[in-house]
């Protein structure tokens, strides 16, 4: 018997609609009604202040024209990187506000902390190293020892805040990679503005005769073309560590602290290796890039895609239990476990019900995925303390959207299965049907309406 089935508060068979006893929460007080808006206002004010300060500091170093050139060039990889991390997190995407906060934190708060701390550390190193090569040695120590720790800690603060304050949206490794990658994309954007703007200023001093040795072109090639993924790659290691803690809630308190710290140290080490290779001869940089950075990038890409598929498999294996209880039509779990079928359902409803209907289907898919992951955690013996209340809440949201989202979800699953069967070469037939639930549940009960 599964561990969660031994606990009365986590029944093995989900309640049917006729047995549903969900009760919305009581009307909250004024503070509880407005606290989210007040917190959002405080966060927006803080990040805006950081943004204005960092904008002024960058403008002082690059000049107005250099700032504009840097902005125009640095923004180019941002949409691609953000879209990639949103795609990775697409099975149960975090709210846009979480990722917007992560990007703004990386672009404004983290860069401000890093710029001020690195400047102070560089000044201290110059005074501490009092020989003839003090400046060059201070630069190397600053870029390979201090800067990686400071920058990864500043970026990691956004992951920590979302992990603590938006725990419900932080599901596992996928969530950690997405938050870390978007935070680092924001950080790299502002850093690229500074480097590209400074390089443009150097080109202006050299004059038009030095166009064949353009510092701006070389900086753009290295930072935007060759290694736009560098900062996201480093910070993703911290995100993975937080994701492991989120996915394994039964870890001891010591491990729940040590795992993120280990992730941060690993990210700092990788960052230090990358920065250190830039101060060595050209062939050393190329060696590190080809034989170290690219394999690490490939490994993390594989991990992200594998984790994404694992979430979809969890949806496919878990939701049949709720279909057996009457919450879904029989094909729906398979439609919800396919990103292509999900897109087909949204596209169909967009044509028939407009953008509002498509949004309803997207919400339905989100709540269904959250329900599957919640039930999977309970099955593996790690149910959250509010399992029953959270399950009832998710079923409440699903039921009120089922009329619009359920039929197209089921039909998209049927259509996708038909297309795959037509494309499959002739061979011995497999078992018919969609497959039953993975455990012994009761008979299928057609929903007749919310219980009272």
Short mmCIF file of C-alpha atoms in Angstrom, two decimals:
data_model
loop_
_atom_site.label_atom_id
_atom_site.label_comp_id
_atom_site.label_asym_id
_atom_site.label_seq_id
_atom_site.Cartn_x
_atom_site.Cartn_y
_atom_site.Cartn_z
CA UNK A 1 0.00 0.00 0.00
CA UNK A 2 1.43 3.44 -0.90
CA UNK A 3 2.66 5.53 2.03
CA UNK A 4 0.09 8.25 1.46
CA UNK A 5 -2.80 5.74 1.33
CA UNK A 6 -2.07 4.75 4.94
CA UNK A 7 -2.96 8.26 6.13
CA UNK A 8 -6.71 8.98 6.42
CA UNK A 9 -6.27 12.63 5.50
CA UNK A 10 -4.81 11.66 2.11
CA UNK A 11 -7.34 9.17 0.68
CA UNK A 12 -6.16 6.83 -2.03
CA UNK A 13 -9.18 7.60 -4.21
CA UNK A 14 -9.94 11.25 -4.94
CA UNK A 15 -13.41 12.37 -3.98
CA UNK A 16 -16.01 12.37 -6.75
CA UNK A 17 -17.95 15.55 -7.58
CA UNK A 18 -20.93 14.20 -5.63
CA UNK A 19 -18.75 13.91 -2.51
CA UNK A 20 -17.13 17.29 -2.94
CA UNK A 21 -17.07 19.48 0.15
CA UNK A 22 -14.96 22.45 -0.88
CA UNK A 23 -15.72 25.66 0.98
CA UNK A 24 -14.18 28.98 -0.16
CA UNK A 25 -12.26 30.88 2.47
CA UNK A 26 -14.00 33.45 4.64
CA UNK A 27 -13.82 37.12 3.70
CA UNK A 28 -10.37 38.35 4.81
CA UNK A 29 -9.56 41.54 6.69
CA UNK A 30 -8.51 44.80 4.99
CA UNK A 31 -4.81 44.01 5.43
CA UNK A 32 -5.19 40.52 3.99
CA UNK A 33 -7.16 41.90 1.04
CA UNK A 34 -4.54 44.52 0.20
CA UNK A 35 -1.27 43.02 1.43
CA UNK A 36 -0.35 41.60 -1.98
CA UNK A 37 -0.82 45.00 -3.61
CA UNK A 38 1.19 46.72 -0.87
CA UNK A 39 4.01 44.18 -1.13
CA UNK A 40 4.03 44.49 -4.91
CA UNK A 41 4.20 48.28 -4.60
CA UNK A 42 7.15 48.01 -2.19
CA UNK A 43 9.00 45.60 -4.51
CA UNK A 44 8.35 47.77 -7.58
CA UNK A 45 9.57 50.86 -5.72
CA UNK A 46 12.76 49.12 -4.57
CA UNK A 47 13.57 47.71 -8.01
CA UNK A 48 12.79 51.01 -9.72
CA UNK A 49 15.15 52.82 -7.35
CA UNK A 50 17.87 50.25 -8.04
CA UNK A 51 17.24 50.61 -11.77
CA UNK A 52 17.60 54.39 -11.69
CA UNK A 53 20.83 54.16 -9.68
CA UNK A 54 22.39 51.54 -11.95
CA UNK A 55 21.31 53.54 -15.01
CA UNK A 56 23.09 56.60 -13.67
CA UNK A 57 26.24 54.64 -12.80
CA UNK A 58 26.41 53.02 -16.25
CA UNK A 59 25.81 56.38 -17.95
CA UNK A 60 28.71 57.89 -16.00
CA UNK A 61 31.05 55.17 -17.26
CA UNK A 62 29.85 54.95 -20.87
CA UNK A 63 28.37 58.35 -21.68
CA UNK A 64 24.88 58.86 -23.07
CA UNK A 65 25.70 57.68 -26.59
CA UNK A 66 27.58 54.64 -25.28
CA UNK A 67 24.63 53.83 -23.03
CA UNK A 68 22.21 53.91 -25.98
CA UNK A 69 24.49 51.78 -28.16
CA UNK A 70 24.97 49.31 -25.32
CA UNK A 71 21.22 49.08 -24.74
CA UNK A 72 20.52 48.47 -28.41
CA UNK A 73 23.08 45.67 -28.68
CA UNK A 74 22.61 44.06 -25.26
CA UNK A 75 18.86 43.60 -25.69
CA UNK A 76 19.24 41.33 -28.75
CA UNK A 77 19.65 37.95 -26.96
CA UNK A 78 17.19 38.73 -24.16
CA UNK A 79 13.93 37.65 -25.91
CA UNK A 80 15.47 34.37 -27.06
CA UNK A 81 16.83 33.50 -23.63
CA UNK A 82 13.63 34.43 -21.79
CA UNK A 83 11.55 32.46 -24.30
CA UNK A 84 13.83 29.43 -23.85
CA UNK A 85 13.44 29.44 -20.07
CA UNK A 86 9.68 30.01 -20.33
CA UNK A 87 9.54 27.01 -22.67
CA UNK A 88 11.46 24.87 -20.19
CA UNK A 89 8.95 25.86 -17.51
CA UNK A 90 6.01 25.37 -19.87
CA UNK A 91 4.44 22.25 -18.31
CA UNK A 92 3.35 24.17 -15.22
CA UNK A 93 4.63 27.69 -15.87
CA UNK A 94 5.21 30.05 -13.00
CA UNK A 95 3.22 33.29 -13.14
CA UNK A 96 4.71 36.00 -15.33
CA UNK A 97 5.06 38.24 -12.30
CA UNK A 98 7.55 35.78 -10.75
CA UNK A 99 9.75 35.77 -13.84
CA UNK A 100 9.38 39.52 -14.29
CA UNK A 101 10.59 39.99 -10.72
CA UNK A 102 13.50 37.62 -11.37
CA UNK A 103 14.56 39.51 -14.50
CA UNK A 104 14.24 42.91 -12.81
CA UNK A 105 16.17 41.69 -9.77
CA UNK A 106 18.99 40.45 -11.97
CA UNK A 107 19.05 43.56 -14.16
CA UNK A 108 18.79 46.16 -11.38
CA UNK A 109 19.31 44.94 -7.82
CA UNK A 110 21.91 42.22 -8.43
CA UNK A 111 23.96 44.35 -10.82
CA UNK A 112 23.90 47.28 -8.41
CA UNK A 113 25.14 45.09 -5.55
CA UNK A 114 27.80 43.51 -7.78
CA UNK A 115 29.00 46.82 -9.23
CA UNK A 116 29.37 48.52 -5.87
CA UNK A 117 30.89 45.50 -4.10
CA UNK A 118 33.33 44.70 -6.90
CA UNK A 119 34.47 48.34 -7.06
CA UNK A 120 35.10 48.45 -3.31
CA UNK A 121 36.90 45.10 -3.44
CA UNK A 122 39.08 46.24 -6.34
CA UNK A 123 40.12 49.39 -4.46
CA UNK A 124 40.95 47.33 -1.39
CA UNK A 125 43.01 44.85 -3.42
CA UNK A 126 45.02 47.65 -5.04
CA UNK A 127 45.99 49.01 -1.62
CA UNK A 128 46.61 45.53 -0.19
CA UNK A 129 48.89 44.46 -3.06
CA UNK A 130 51.58 47.13 -2.94
CA UNK A 131 54.10 45.92 -5.52
CA UNK A 132 54.75 47.12 -9.06
CA UNK A 133 52.06 44.94 -10.66
CA UNK A 134 49.41 45.75 -8.10
CA UNK A 135 46.73 46.86 -10.55
CA UNK A 136 46.97 43.82 -12.83
CA UNK A 137 47.12 41.38 -9.94
CA UNK A 138 44.18 43.10 -8.27
CA UNK A 139 42.16 42.81 -11.49
CA UNK A 140 42.88 39.08 -11.77
CA UNK A 141 42.04 38.41 -8.12
CA UNK A 142 38.91 40.50 -8.35
CA UNK A 143 37.60 38.80 -11.49
CA UNK A 144 38.44 35.22 -10.47
CA UNK A 145 37.86 35.22 -6.70
CA UNK A 146 35.64 38.07 -5.56
CA UNK A 147 33.40 38.81 -8.56
CA UNK A 148 32.10 35.22 -9.02
CA UNK A 149 31.07 34.89 -5.37
CA UNK A 150 29.52 38.36 -5.20
CA UNK A 151 27.64 38.09 -8.49
CA UNK A 152 26.33 34.56 -7.94
CA UNK A 153 25.22 35.47 -4.41
CA UNK A 154 23.41 38.57 -5.68
CA UNK A 155 21.64 36.58 -8.39
CA UNK A 156 20.93 33.70 -6.02
CA UNK A 157 19.08 36.07 -3.70
CA UNK A 158 16.22 36.26 -6.24
CA UNK A 159 15.96 32.45 -6.27
CA UNK A 160 15.94 32.37 -2.47
CA UNK A 161 13.20 35.01 -2.25
CA UNK A 162 10.94 33.22 -4.72
CA UNK A 163 11.66 29.89 -3.04
CA UNK A 164 10.59 31.29 0.34
CA UNK A 165 7.78 33.65 -0.66
CA UNK A 166 6.33 31.88 -3.72
CA UNK A 167 6.82 28.31 -2.57
CA UNK A 168 3.64 27.09 -4.25
CA UNK A 169 5.08 28.12 -7.64
CA UNK A 170 8.44 26.45 -6.97
CA UNK A 171 7.91 22.79 -7.88
CA UNK A 172 11.33 21.31 -8.55
CA UNK A 173 14.41 21.41 -10.75
CA UNK A 174 12.52 22.91 -13.71
CA UNK A 175 11.31 25.85 -11.62
CA UNK A 176 14.81 26.44 -10.27
CA UNK A 177 16.41 26.42 -13.72
CA UNK A 178 13.79 28.81 -15.13
CA UNK A 179 14.02 31.33 -12.28
CA UNK A 180 17.81 31.17 -12.22
CA UNK A 181 18.11 31.52 -15.99
CA UNK A 182 15.80 34.53 -16.21
CA UNK A 183 17.51 36.22 -13.26
CA UNK A 184 20.91 35.70 -14.88
CA UNK A 185 19.56 36.92 -18.23
CA UNK A 186 18.62 40.21 -16.58
CA UNK A 187 22.04 40.44 -14.93
CA UNK A 188 23.85 39.71 -18.20
CA UNK A 189 21.73 42.31 -19.99
CA UNK A 190 22.84 45.16 -17.73
CA UNK A 191 26.43 43.91 -17.64
CA UNK A 192 26.47 43.77 -21.44
CA UNK A 193 25.17 47.34 -21.62
CA UNK A 194 28.14 48.41 -19.50
CA UNK A 195 30.76 46.44 -21.43
CA UNK A 196 29.42 47.29 -24.88
CA UNK A 197 28.96 50.95 -24.00
CA UNK A 198 32.51 51.13 -22.65
CA UNK A 199 33.86 49.39 -25.77
CA UNK A 200 32.02 51.88 -27.98
CA UNK A 201 33.66 54.73 -26.08
CA UNK A 202 37.09 53.18 -26.68
CA UNK A 203 36.33 52.90 -30.40
CA UNK A 204 35.41 56.56 -30.49
CA UNK A 205 38.76 57.48 -28.95
CA UNK A 206 40.63 55.35 -31.52
CA UNK A 207 38.80 57.04 -34.40
CA UNK A 208 37.58 55.67 -37.76
CA UNK A 209 41.04 54.43 -38.73
CA UNK A 210 40.73 51.58 -36.19
CA UNK A 211 37.43 50.14 -37.44
CA UNK A 212 39.17 46.90 -38.44
CA UNK A 213 40.12 46.47 -34.75
CA UNK A 214 36.75 47.46 -33.30
CA UNK A 215 36.53 46.76 -29.57
CA UNK A 216 32.74 46.94 -29.79
CA UNK A 217 32.59 44.25 -32.48
CA UNK A 218 34.90 41.95 -30.53
CA UNK A 219 32.95 42.48 -27.29
CA UNK A 220 29.67 41.86 -29.10
CA UNK A 221 31.01 38.66 -30.65
CA UNK A 222 32.26 37.24 -27.35
CA UNK A 223 29.40 38.26 -25.06
CA UNK A 224 26.37 38.13 -27.38
CA UNK A 225 27.27 35.58 -30.08
CA UNK A 226 29.70 33.12 -28.48
CA UNK A 227 28.56 32.99 -24.86
CA UNK A 228 25.15 34.58 -24.26
CA UNK A 229 24.36 31.60 -22.02
CA UNK A 230 27.33 32.06 -19.66
CA UNK A 231 25.57 33.81 -16.77
CA UNK A 232 22.40 31.67 -17.05
CA UNK A 233 24.60 28.57 -17.04
CA UNK A 234 26.37 29.58 -13.82
CA UNK A 235 23.23 30.58 -11.94
CA UNK A 236 21.31 27.52 -13.13
CA UNK A 237 23.46 25.44 -10.78
CA UNK A 238 22.10 27.43 -7.84
CA UNK A 239 18.59 27.06 -9.22
CA UNK A 240 18.98 23.29 -9.55
CA UNK A 241 20.06 23.07 -5.92
CA UNK A 242 16.95 24.94 -4.75
CA UNK A 243 14.86 22.77 -7.07
CA UNK A 244 16.23 19.62 -5.44
CA UNK A 245 15.24 20.96 -2.02
CA UNK A 246 11.76 21.80 -3.34
CA UNK A 247 11.32 18.33 -4.86
CA UNK A 248 12.56 16.51 -1.74
CA UNK A 249 10.77 18.13 1.21
CA UNK A 250 11.80 15.33 3.56
CA UNK A 251 15.44 16.38 3.50
CA UNK A 252 16.83 17.19 6.91
CA UNK A 253 17.20 20.81 7.93
CA UNK A 254 20.97 20.54 7.54
CA UNK A 255 20.72 19.26 3.97
CA UNK A 256 18.09 21.86 3.09
CA UNK A 257 20.75 24.47 3.89
CA UNK A 258 23.81 22.65 2.58
CA UNK A 259 22.40 21.75 -0.85
CA UNK A 260 21.71 25.39 -1.90
CA UNK A 261 25.06 26.47 -0.46
CA UNK A 262 26.78 23.73 -2.46
CA UNK A 263 24.92 24.85 -5.58
CA UNK A 264 26.02 28.45 -5.00
CA UNK A 265 29.64 27.40 -4.50
CA UNK A 266 29.55 25.27 -7.66
CA UNK A 267 28.11 28.19 -9.63
CA UNK A 268 30.82 30.48 -8.25
CA UNK A 269 33.54 27.96 -9.15
CA UNK A 270 32.29 27.63 -12.73
CA UNK A 271 32.08 31.41 -12.97
CA UNK A 272 35.63 31.74 -11.64
CA UNK A 273 36.96 29.25 -14.19
CA UNK A 274 35.28 31.18 -16.99
CA UNK A 275 36.59 34.55 -15.80
CA UNK A 276 40.05 33.13 -15.20
CA UNK A 277 40.26 31.72 -18.72
CA UNK A 278 39.66 35.20 -20.14
CA UNK A 279 42.85 36.47 -18.49
CA UNK A 280 44.97 33.64 -19.93
CA UNK A 281 46.28 33.22 -23.51
CA UNK A 282 43.71 32.88 -26.30
CA UNK A 283 44.12 29.15 -26.73
CA UNK A 284 43.40 28.59 -23.03
CA UNK A 285 40.11 30.47 -23.36
CA UNK A 286 39.19 28.40 -26.41
CA UNK A 287 40.14 25.20 -24.60
CA UNK A 288 37.92 26.06 -21.61
CA UNK A 289 35.06 27.07 -23.89
CA UNK A 290 35.07 23.98 -26.12
CA UNK A 291 36.08 21.25 -23.68
CA UNK A 292 34.44 22.54 -20.50
CA UNK A 293 31.71 25.14 -20.98
CA UNK A 294 29.94 23.53 -23.93
CA UNK A 295 29.76 20.05 -22.29
CA UNK A 296 28.39 21.58 -19.08
CA UNK A 297 25.86 23.55 -21.11
CA UNK A 298 24.84 20.40 -22.99
CA UNK A 299 24.46 18.45 -19.73
CA UNK A 300 22.25 21.11 -18.17
CA UNK A 301 20.17 21.35 -21.34
CA UNK A 302 19.63 17.58 -21.24
CA UNK A 303 18.67 17.78 -17.55
CA UNK A 304 16.11 20.52 -18.25
CA UNK A 305 14.49 18.62 -21.13
CA UNK A 306 14.48 15.34 -19.19
CA UNK A 307 12.87 17.02 -16.16
CA UNK A 308 10.25 18.59 -18.42
CA UNK A 309 9.35 15.19 -19.87
CA UNK A 310 9.25 13.72 -16.37
CA UNK A 311 6.63 16.28 -15.34
CA UNK A 312 4.51 15.39 -18.38
CA UNK A 313 4.84 11.70 -17.55
CA UNK A 314 3.69 12.44 -14.01
CA UNK A 315 0.59 14.16 -15.39
CA UNK A 316 -0.15 11.17 -17.63
CA UNK A 317 0.30 8.62 -14.83
CA UNK A 318 -1.49 10.51 -12.05
CA UNK A 319 -4.58 12.14 -13.55
CA UNK A 320 -6.32 8.86 -14.58
CA UNK A 321 -7.13 8.47 -10.87
CA UNK A 322 -9.18 11.66 -11.06
CA UNK A 323 -10.72 10.56 -14.36
CA UNK A 324 -11.83 7.36 -12.61
CA UNK A 325 -13.42 9.50 -9.90
CA UNK A 326 -15.29 11.57 -12.48
CA UNK A 327 -13.32 14.81 -12.62
CA UNK A 328 -11.99 14.33 -16.17
CA UNK A 329 -13.15 12.61 -19.30
CA UNK A 330 -11.17 9.45 -20.03
CA UNK A 331 -8.85 10.87 -22.77
CA UNK A 332 -8.10 14.11 -20.93
CA UNK A 333 -5.07 12.94 -18.91
CA UNK A 334 -3.34 12.01 -22.17
CA UNK A 335 -4.22 15.36 -23.72
CA UNK A 336 -2.91 17.19 -20.66
CA UNK A 337 0.31 15.13 -20.78
CA UNK A 338 1.15 16.32 -24.32
CA UNK A 339 2.30 19.87 -25.01
CA UNK A 340 1.13 19.49 -28.61
CA UNK A 341 -2.36 18.40 -27.53
CA UNK A 342 -2.48 21.31 -25.09
CA UNK A 343 -1.65 23.74 -27.88
CA UNK A 344 -4.31 22.15 -30.10
CA UNK A 345 -6.94 22.60 -27.39
CA UNK A 346 -6.03 26.26 -26.83
CA UNK A 347 -6.02 26.93 -30.58
CA UNK A 348 -9.46 25.37 -31.05
CA UNK A 349 -11.02 27.30 -28.18
CA UNK A 350 -9.38 30.53 -29.35
CA UNK A 351 -11.21 30.13 -32.67
CA UNK A 352 -14.56 29.40 -31.02
CA UNK A 353 -14.47 31.42 -27.78
CA UNK A 354 -11.77 34.01 -28.44
CA UNK A 355 -8.79 34.93 -26.23
CA UNK A 356 -10.83 34.63 -23.03
CA UNK A 357 -11.66 31.01 -23.80
CA UNK A 358 -8.04 30.22 -24.64
CA UNK A 359 -7.01 31.75 -21.32
CA UNK A 360 -9.54 29.54 -19.56
CA UNK A 361 -8.04 26.45 -21.21
CA UNK A 362 -4.52 27.55 -20.22
CA UNK A 363 -5.67 27.97 -16.61
CA UNK A 364 -7.33 24.56 -16.75
CA UNK A 365 -4.07 23.00 -17.94
CA UNK A 366 -2.15 24.77 -15.18
CA UNK A 367 -4.49 23.61 -12.41
CA UNK A 368 -4.56 20.05 -13.75
CA UNK A 369 -0.76 19.90 -13.78
CA UNK A 370 -0.58 21.31 -10.25
CA UNK A 371 -3.09 18.68 -9.13
CA UNK A 372 -1.06 15.87 -10.71
CA UNK A 373 2.18 17.00 -9.10
CA UNK A 374 0.43 17.42 -5.74
CA UNK A 375 -0.99 13.89 -5.88
CA UNK A 376 2.37 12.50 -7.03
CA UNK A 377 4.08 14.03 -3.99
CA UNK A 378 1.49 12.43 -1.73
CA UNK A 379 1.94 9.07 -3.45
CA UNK A 380 5.69 9.22 -2.84
CA UNK A 381 5.12 9.82 0.85
CA UNK A 382 5.80 13.56 1.01
CA UNK A 383 2.37 15.25 1.04
CA UNK A 384 2.35 18.92 2.03
CA UNK A 385 0.59 19.77 5.30
CA UNK A 386 -2.29 21.41 3.42
CA UNK A 387 -2.72 18.56 0.93
CA UNK A 388 -6.46 18.12 1.40
CA UNK A 389 -7.27 21.84 1.28
CA UNK A 390 -5.02 22.39 -1.74
CA UNK A 391 -6.52 19.42 -3.58
CA UNK A 392 -10.04 20.71 -2.94
CA UNK A 393 -9.04 24.18 -4.13
CA UNK A 394 -7.55 22.85 -7.37
CA UNK A 395 -10.60 20.67 -8.03
CA UNK A 396 -12.79 23.72 -7.45
CA UNK A 397 -10.91 25.69 -10.12
CA UNK A 398 -10.91 22.75 -12.53
CA UNK A 399 -14.62 22.09 -12.20
CA UNK A 400 -15.57 25.69 -12.96
CA UNK A 401 -13.46 25.60 -16.16
CA UNK A 402 -14.31 22.09 -17.27
CA UNK A 403 -17.29 23.11 -19.39
CA UNK A 404 -15.08 25.21 -21.67
CA UNK A 405 -11.76 23.35 -21.40
CA UNK A 406 -12.71 19.70 -20.90
CA UNK A 407 -14.22 18.80 -24.31
CA UNK A 408 -11.43 20.38 -26.44
CA UNK A 409 -8.81 18.77 -24.19
CA UNK A 410 -10.37 15.34 -24.72
CA UNK A 411 -10.88 15.87 -28.46
CA UNK A 412 -7.29 17.07 -28.92
CA UNK A 413 -6.05 13.91 -27.21
CA UNK A 414 -8.20 11.76 -29.50
CA UNK A 415 -7.08 13.66 -32.60
CA UNK A 416 -3.40 13.47 -31.66
CA UNK A 417 -3.68 9.76 -31.01
CA UNK A 418 -5.37 9.25 -34.39
CA UNK A 419 -2.57 11.16 -36.15
CA UNK A 420 0.08 9.06 -34.43
CA UNK A 421 -1.68 5.82 -35.31
CA UNK A 422 -1.87 6.88 -38.97
CA UNK A 423 1.84 7.75 -38.98
CA UNK A 424 2.83 4.50 -37.26
CA UNK A 425 4.01 1.70 -39.59
CA UNK A 426 1.82 -1.42 -39.75
CA UNK A 427 2.54 -3.93 -37.01
CA UNK A 428 0.98 -6.00 -34.27
CA UNK A 429 -1.71 -4.05 -32.45
CA UNK A 430 -1.31 -3.03 -28.86
CA UNK A 431 -3.91 -2.93 -26.10
CA UNK A 432 -6.97 -0.80 -26.72
CA UNK A 433 -8.12 2.08 -24.56
CA UNK A 434 -6.37 4.91 -22.84
CA UNK A 435 -5.09 2.86 -19.96
CA UNK A 436 -6.47 2.75 -16.46
CA UNK A 437 -5.21 4.48 -13.37
CA UNK A 438 -1.92 3.23 -11.96
CA UNK A 439 -3.58 2.00 -8.76
CA UNK A 440 -6.80 0.23 -7.81
CA UNK A 441 -9.45 2.94 -7.92
CA UNK A 442 -13.20 2.68 -8.02
CA UNK A 443 -15.33 2.75 -11.18
CA UNK A 444 -15.61 5.81 -13.38
CA UNK A 445 -18.31 8.22 -12.21
CA UNK A 446 -19.61 10.84 -14.61
CA UNK A 447 -19.62 14.30 -13.07
CA UNK A 448 -23.10 15.69 -12.51
CA UNK A 449 -22.22 18.97 -10.83
CA UNK A 450 -20.46 20.37 -7.81
CA UNK A 451 -21.30 18.67 -4.56
CA UNK A 452 -23.08 20.50 -1.79
#
